[in-house]
Short mmCIF file of C-alpha atoms in Angstrom, two decimals:
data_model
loop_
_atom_site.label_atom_id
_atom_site.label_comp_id
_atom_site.label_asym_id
_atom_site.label_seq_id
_atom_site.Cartn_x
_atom_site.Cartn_y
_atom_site.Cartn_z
CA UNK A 11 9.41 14.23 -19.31
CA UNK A 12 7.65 12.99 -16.48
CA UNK A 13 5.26 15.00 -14.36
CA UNK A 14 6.09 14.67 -11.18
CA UNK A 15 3.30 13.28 -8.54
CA UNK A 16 0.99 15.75 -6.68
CA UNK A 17 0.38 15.58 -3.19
CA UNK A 18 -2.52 17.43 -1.41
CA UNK A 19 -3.53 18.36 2.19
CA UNK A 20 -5.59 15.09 3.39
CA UNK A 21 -9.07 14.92 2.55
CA UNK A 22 -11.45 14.11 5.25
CA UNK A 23 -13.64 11.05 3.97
CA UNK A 24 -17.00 10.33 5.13
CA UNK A 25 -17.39 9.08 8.67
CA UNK A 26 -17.77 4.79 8.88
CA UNK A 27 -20.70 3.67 9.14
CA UNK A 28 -21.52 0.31 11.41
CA UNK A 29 -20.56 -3.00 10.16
CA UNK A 30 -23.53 -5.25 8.91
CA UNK A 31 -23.34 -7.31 12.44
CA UNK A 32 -24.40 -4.18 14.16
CA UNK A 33 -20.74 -3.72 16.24
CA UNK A 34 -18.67 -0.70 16.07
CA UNK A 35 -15.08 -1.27 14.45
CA UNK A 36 -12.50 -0.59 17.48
CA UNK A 37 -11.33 2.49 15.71
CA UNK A 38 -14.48 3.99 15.75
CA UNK A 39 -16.11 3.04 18.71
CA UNK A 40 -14.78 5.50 20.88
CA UNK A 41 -12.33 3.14 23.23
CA UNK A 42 -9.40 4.61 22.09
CA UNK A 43 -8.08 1.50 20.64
CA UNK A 44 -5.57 1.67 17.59
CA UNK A 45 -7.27 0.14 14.08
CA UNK A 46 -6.75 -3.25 12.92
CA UNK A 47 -5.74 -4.59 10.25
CA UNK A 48 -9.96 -5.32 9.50
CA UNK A 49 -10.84 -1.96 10.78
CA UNK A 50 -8.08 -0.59 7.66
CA UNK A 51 -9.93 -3.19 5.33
CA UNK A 52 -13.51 -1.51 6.20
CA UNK A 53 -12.16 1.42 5.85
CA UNK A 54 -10.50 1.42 2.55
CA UNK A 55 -13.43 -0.05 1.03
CA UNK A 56 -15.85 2.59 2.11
CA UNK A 57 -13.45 4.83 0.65
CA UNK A 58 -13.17 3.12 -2.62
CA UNK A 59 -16.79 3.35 -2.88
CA UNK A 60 -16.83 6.23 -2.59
CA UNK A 61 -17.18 7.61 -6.57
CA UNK A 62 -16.95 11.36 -6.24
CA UNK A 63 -13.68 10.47 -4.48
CA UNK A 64 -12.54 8.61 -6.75
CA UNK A 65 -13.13 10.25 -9.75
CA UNK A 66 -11.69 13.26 -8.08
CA UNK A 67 -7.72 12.10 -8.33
CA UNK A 68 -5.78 13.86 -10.95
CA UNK A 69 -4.08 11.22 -13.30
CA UNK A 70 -0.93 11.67 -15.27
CA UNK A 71 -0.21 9.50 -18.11
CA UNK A 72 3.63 9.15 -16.72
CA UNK A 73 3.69 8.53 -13.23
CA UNK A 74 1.78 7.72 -10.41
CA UNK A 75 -0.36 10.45 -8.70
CA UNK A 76 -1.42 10.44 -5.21
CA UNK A 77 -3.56 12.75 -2.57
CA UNK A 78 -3.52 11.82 1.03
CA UNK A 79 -6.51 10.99 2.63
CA UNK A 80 -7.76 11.42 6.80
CA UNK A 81 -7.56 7.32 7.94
CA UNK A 82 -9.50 6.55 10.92
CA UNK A 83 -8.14 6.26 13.99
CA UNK A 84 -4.73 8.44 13.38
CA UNK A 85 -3.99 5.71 10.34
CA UNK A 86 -2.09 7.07 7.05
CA UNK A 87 -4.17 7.06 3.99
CA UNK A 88 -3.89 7.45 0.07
CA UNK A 89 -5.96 7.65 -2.94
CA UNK A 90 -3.23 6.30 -5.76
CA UNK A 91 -3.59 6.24 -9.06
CA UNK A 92 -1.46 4.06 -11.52
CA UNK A 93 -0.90 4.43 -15.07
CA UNK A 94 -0.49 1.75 -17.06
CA UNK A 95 2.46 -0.20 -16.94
CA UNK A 96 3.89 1.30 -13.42
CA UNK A 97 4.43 -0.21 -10.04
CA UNK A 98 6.18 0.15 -6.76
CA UNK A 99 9.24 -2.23 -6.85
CA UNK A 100 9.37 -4.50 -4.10
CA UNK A 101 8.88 -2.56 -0.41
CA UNK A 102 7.44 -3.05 3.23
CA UNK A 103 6.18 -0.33 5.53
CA UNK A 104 8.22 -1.86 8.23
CA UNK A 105 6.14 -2.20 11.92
CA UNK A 106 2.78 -0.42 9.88
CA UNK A 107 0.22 -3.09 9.45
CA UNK A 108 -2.05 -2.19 6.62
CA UNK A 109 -4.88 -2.50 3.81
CA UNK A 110 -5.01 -1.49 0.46
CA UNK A 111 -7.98 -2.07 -1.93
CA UNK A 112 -8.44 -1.59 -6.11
CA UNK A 113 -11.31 0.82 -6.62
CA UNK A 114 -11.08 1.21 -10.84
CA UNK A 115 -9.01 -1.66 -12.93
CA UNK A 116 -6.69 -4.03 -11.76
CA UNK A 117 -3.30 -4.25 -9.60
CA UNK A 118 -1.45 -7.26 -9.39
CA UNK A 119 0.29 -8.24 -6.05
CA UNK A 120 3.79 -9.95 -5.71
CA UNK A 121 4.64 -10.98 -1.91
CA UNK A 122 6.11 -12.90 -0.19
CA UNK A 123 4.94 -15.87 2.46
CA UNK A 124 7.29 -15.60 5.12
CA UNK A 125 7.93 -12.75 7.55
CA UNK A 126 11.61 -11.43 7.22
CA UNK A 127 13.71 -10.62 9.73
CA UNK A 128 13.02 -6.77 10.73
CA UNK A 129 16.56 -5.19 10.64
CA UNK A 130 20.15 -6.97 10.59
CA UNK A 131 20.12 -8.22 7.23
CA UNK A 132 21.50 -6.86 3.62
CA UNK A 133 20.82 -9.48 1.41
CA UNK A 134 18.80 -12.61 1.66
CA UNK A 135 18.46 -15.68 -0.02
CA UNK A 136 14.80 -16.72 0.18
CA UNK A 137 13.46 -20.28 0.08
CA UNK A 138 11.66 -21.87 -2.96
CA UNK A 139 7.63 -21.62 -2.75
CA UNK A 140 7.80 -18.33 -0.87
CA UNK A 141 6.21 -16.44 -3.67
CA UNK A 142 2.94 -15.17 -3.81
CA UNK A 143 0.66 -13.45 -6.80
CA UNK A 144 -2.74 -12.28 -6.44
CA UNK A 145 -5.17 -10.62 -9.03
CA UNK A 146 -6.81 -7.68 -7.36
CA UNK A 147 -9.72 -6.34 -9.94
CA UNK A 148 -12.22 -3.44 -8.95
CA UNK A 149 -13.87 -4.47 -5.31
CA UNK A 150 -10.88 -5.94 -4.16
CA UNK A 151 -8.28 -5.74 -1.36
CA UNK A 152 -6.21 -7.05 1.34
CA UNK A 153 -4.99 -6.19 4.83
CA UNK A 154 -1.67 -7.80 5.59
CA UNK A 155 0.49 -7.43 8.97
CA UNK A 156 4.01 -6.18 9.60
CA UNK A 157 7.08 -6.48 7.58
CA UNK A 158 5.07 -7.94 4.67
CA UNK A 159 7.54 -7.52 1.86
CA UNK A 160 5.18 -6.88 -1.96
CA UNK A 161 5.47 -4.84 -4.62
CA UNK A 162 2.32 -3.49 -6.34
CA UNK A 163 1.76 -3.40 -9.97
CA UNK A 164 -0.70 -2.18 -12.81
CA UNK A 165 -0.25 -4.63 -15.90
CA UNK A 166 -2.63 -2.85 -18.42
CA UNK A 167 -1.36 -1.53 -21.36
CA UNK A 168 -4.18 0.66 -21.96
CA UNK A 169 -6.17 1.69 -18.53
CA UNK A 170 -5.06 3.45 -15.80
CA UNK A 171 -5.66 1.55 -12.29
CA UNK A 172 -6.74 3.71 -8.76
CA UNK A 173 -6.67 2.49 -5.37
CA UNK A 174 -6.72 3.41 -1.25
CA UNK A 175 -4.40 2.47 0.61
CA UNK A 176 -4.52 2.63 5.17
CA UNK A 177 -1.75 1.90 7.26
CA UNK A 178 -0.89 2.46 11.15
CA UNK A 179 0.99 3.54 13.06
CA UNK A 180 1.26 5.63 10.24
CA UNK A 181 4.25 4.81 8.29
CA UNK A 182 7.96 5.40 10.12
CA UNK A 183 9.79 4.19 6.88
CA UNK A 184 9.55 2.24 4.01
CA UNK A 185 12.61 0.01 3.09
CA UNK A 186 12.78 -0.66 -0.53
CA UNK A 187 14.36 -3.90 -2.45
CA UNK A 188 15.93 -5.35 -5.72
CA UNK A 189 15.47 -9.08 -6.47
CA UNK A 190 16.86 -11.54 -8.82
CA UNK A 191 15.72 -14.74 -8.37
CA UNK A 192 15.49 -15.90 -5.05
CA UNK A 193 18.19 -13.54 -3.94
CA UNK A 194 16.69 -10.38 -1.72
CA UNK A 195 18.59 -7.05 -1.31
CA UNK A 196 17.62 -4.52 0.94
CA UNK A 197 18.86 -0.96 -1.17
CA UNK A 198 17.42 2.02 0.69
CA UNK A 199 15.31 3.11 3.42
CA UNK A 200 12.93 6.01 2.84
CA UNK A 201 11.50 8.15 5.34
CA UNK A 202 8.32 9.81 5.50
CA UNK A 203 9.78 13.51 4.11
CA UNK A 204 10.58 12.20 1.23
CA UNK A 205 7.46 11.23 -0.22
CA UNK A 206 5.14 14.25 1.91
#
């Protein structure tokens, strides 16, 4: 029987500290401006370095486990963690641009190199060479821009994987996919009460 995941109230995470050229990340600098995809980066790795924090998120042997976290600049974030041999399917977060970064063992990315069409589409047939994979051990992460269609994986057998993830405008939906082969099928659009 599987536990199912636990949620918490966000967790405030330390305040950012300045950049090593001295400037002020825009969604910290007090202009008002939304974060970028870098200032999510900066962000997530702070976080990730951020032991106490990380130690902190309840693992189940079964499923994933998450906590929500306070993002900076009114950005979504979450402290995941990822027993072995679990992933996310293939997904996008739809018009959220976003950053997510391995802070204890090792996720494996699948994406793909195109940008898809946002809406008006059921099933797509996607060219050869599309495919991306990319190793992501302890350290590191990636920021990635809108409609970017991955799934997410932990490939251990043995060792459970954590990481923190940013996104903003925090996320309006996140469509969901089956694949086989170069075939892509858009099968269900989640919204954000069903995963809060």
């Amino acid at each position: 029987m599987s536990v199912p995941p636990r949620v918490s109230t966000p967790v405030p995470v330390a305040a950012s500290s300045a950049p090593a050229d001295g400037s002020l990340p825009s969604a910290v600098s007090g202009d008002a401006l939304p974060p970028t995809q870098a200032d999510l980066l900066a962000f997530v790795r702070r976080t990730a370095a951020d032991a106490e924090l990380i130690a902190s998120l309840p693992l189940d042997p079964e499923g994933r486990t998450w906590v929500r976290l306070e993002g900076p600049g009114g950005s979504e974030a979450w402290l995941i963690g990822w027993p072995p041999g679990t992933g996310t399917g293939w997904h996008d977060h739809a018009e959220s641009v976003g950053a997510f970064l391995t802070a204890a063992g090792e996720l494996k990315e699948n994406s793909l190199a195109a940008r898809l069409p946002a809406d008006g589409w059921k099933t797509l047939e996607l060219a050869e060479e599309i495919d991306r994979r990319r190793t992501l051990p302890a350290g590191t992460g990636r920021g990635f821009g809108r409609h970017h269609v991955h799934e997410v994986l932990n490939e251990s057998t043995e060792e459970h994987a954590i990481s923190v993830h940013a996104y903003y405008p925090p996320l309006p939906q996140i469509r969901r996919y089956s694949r086989t082969g170069q075939i892509l099928r858009l099968e269900h659009v989640e919204r954000p009460e069903d995963w809060q």
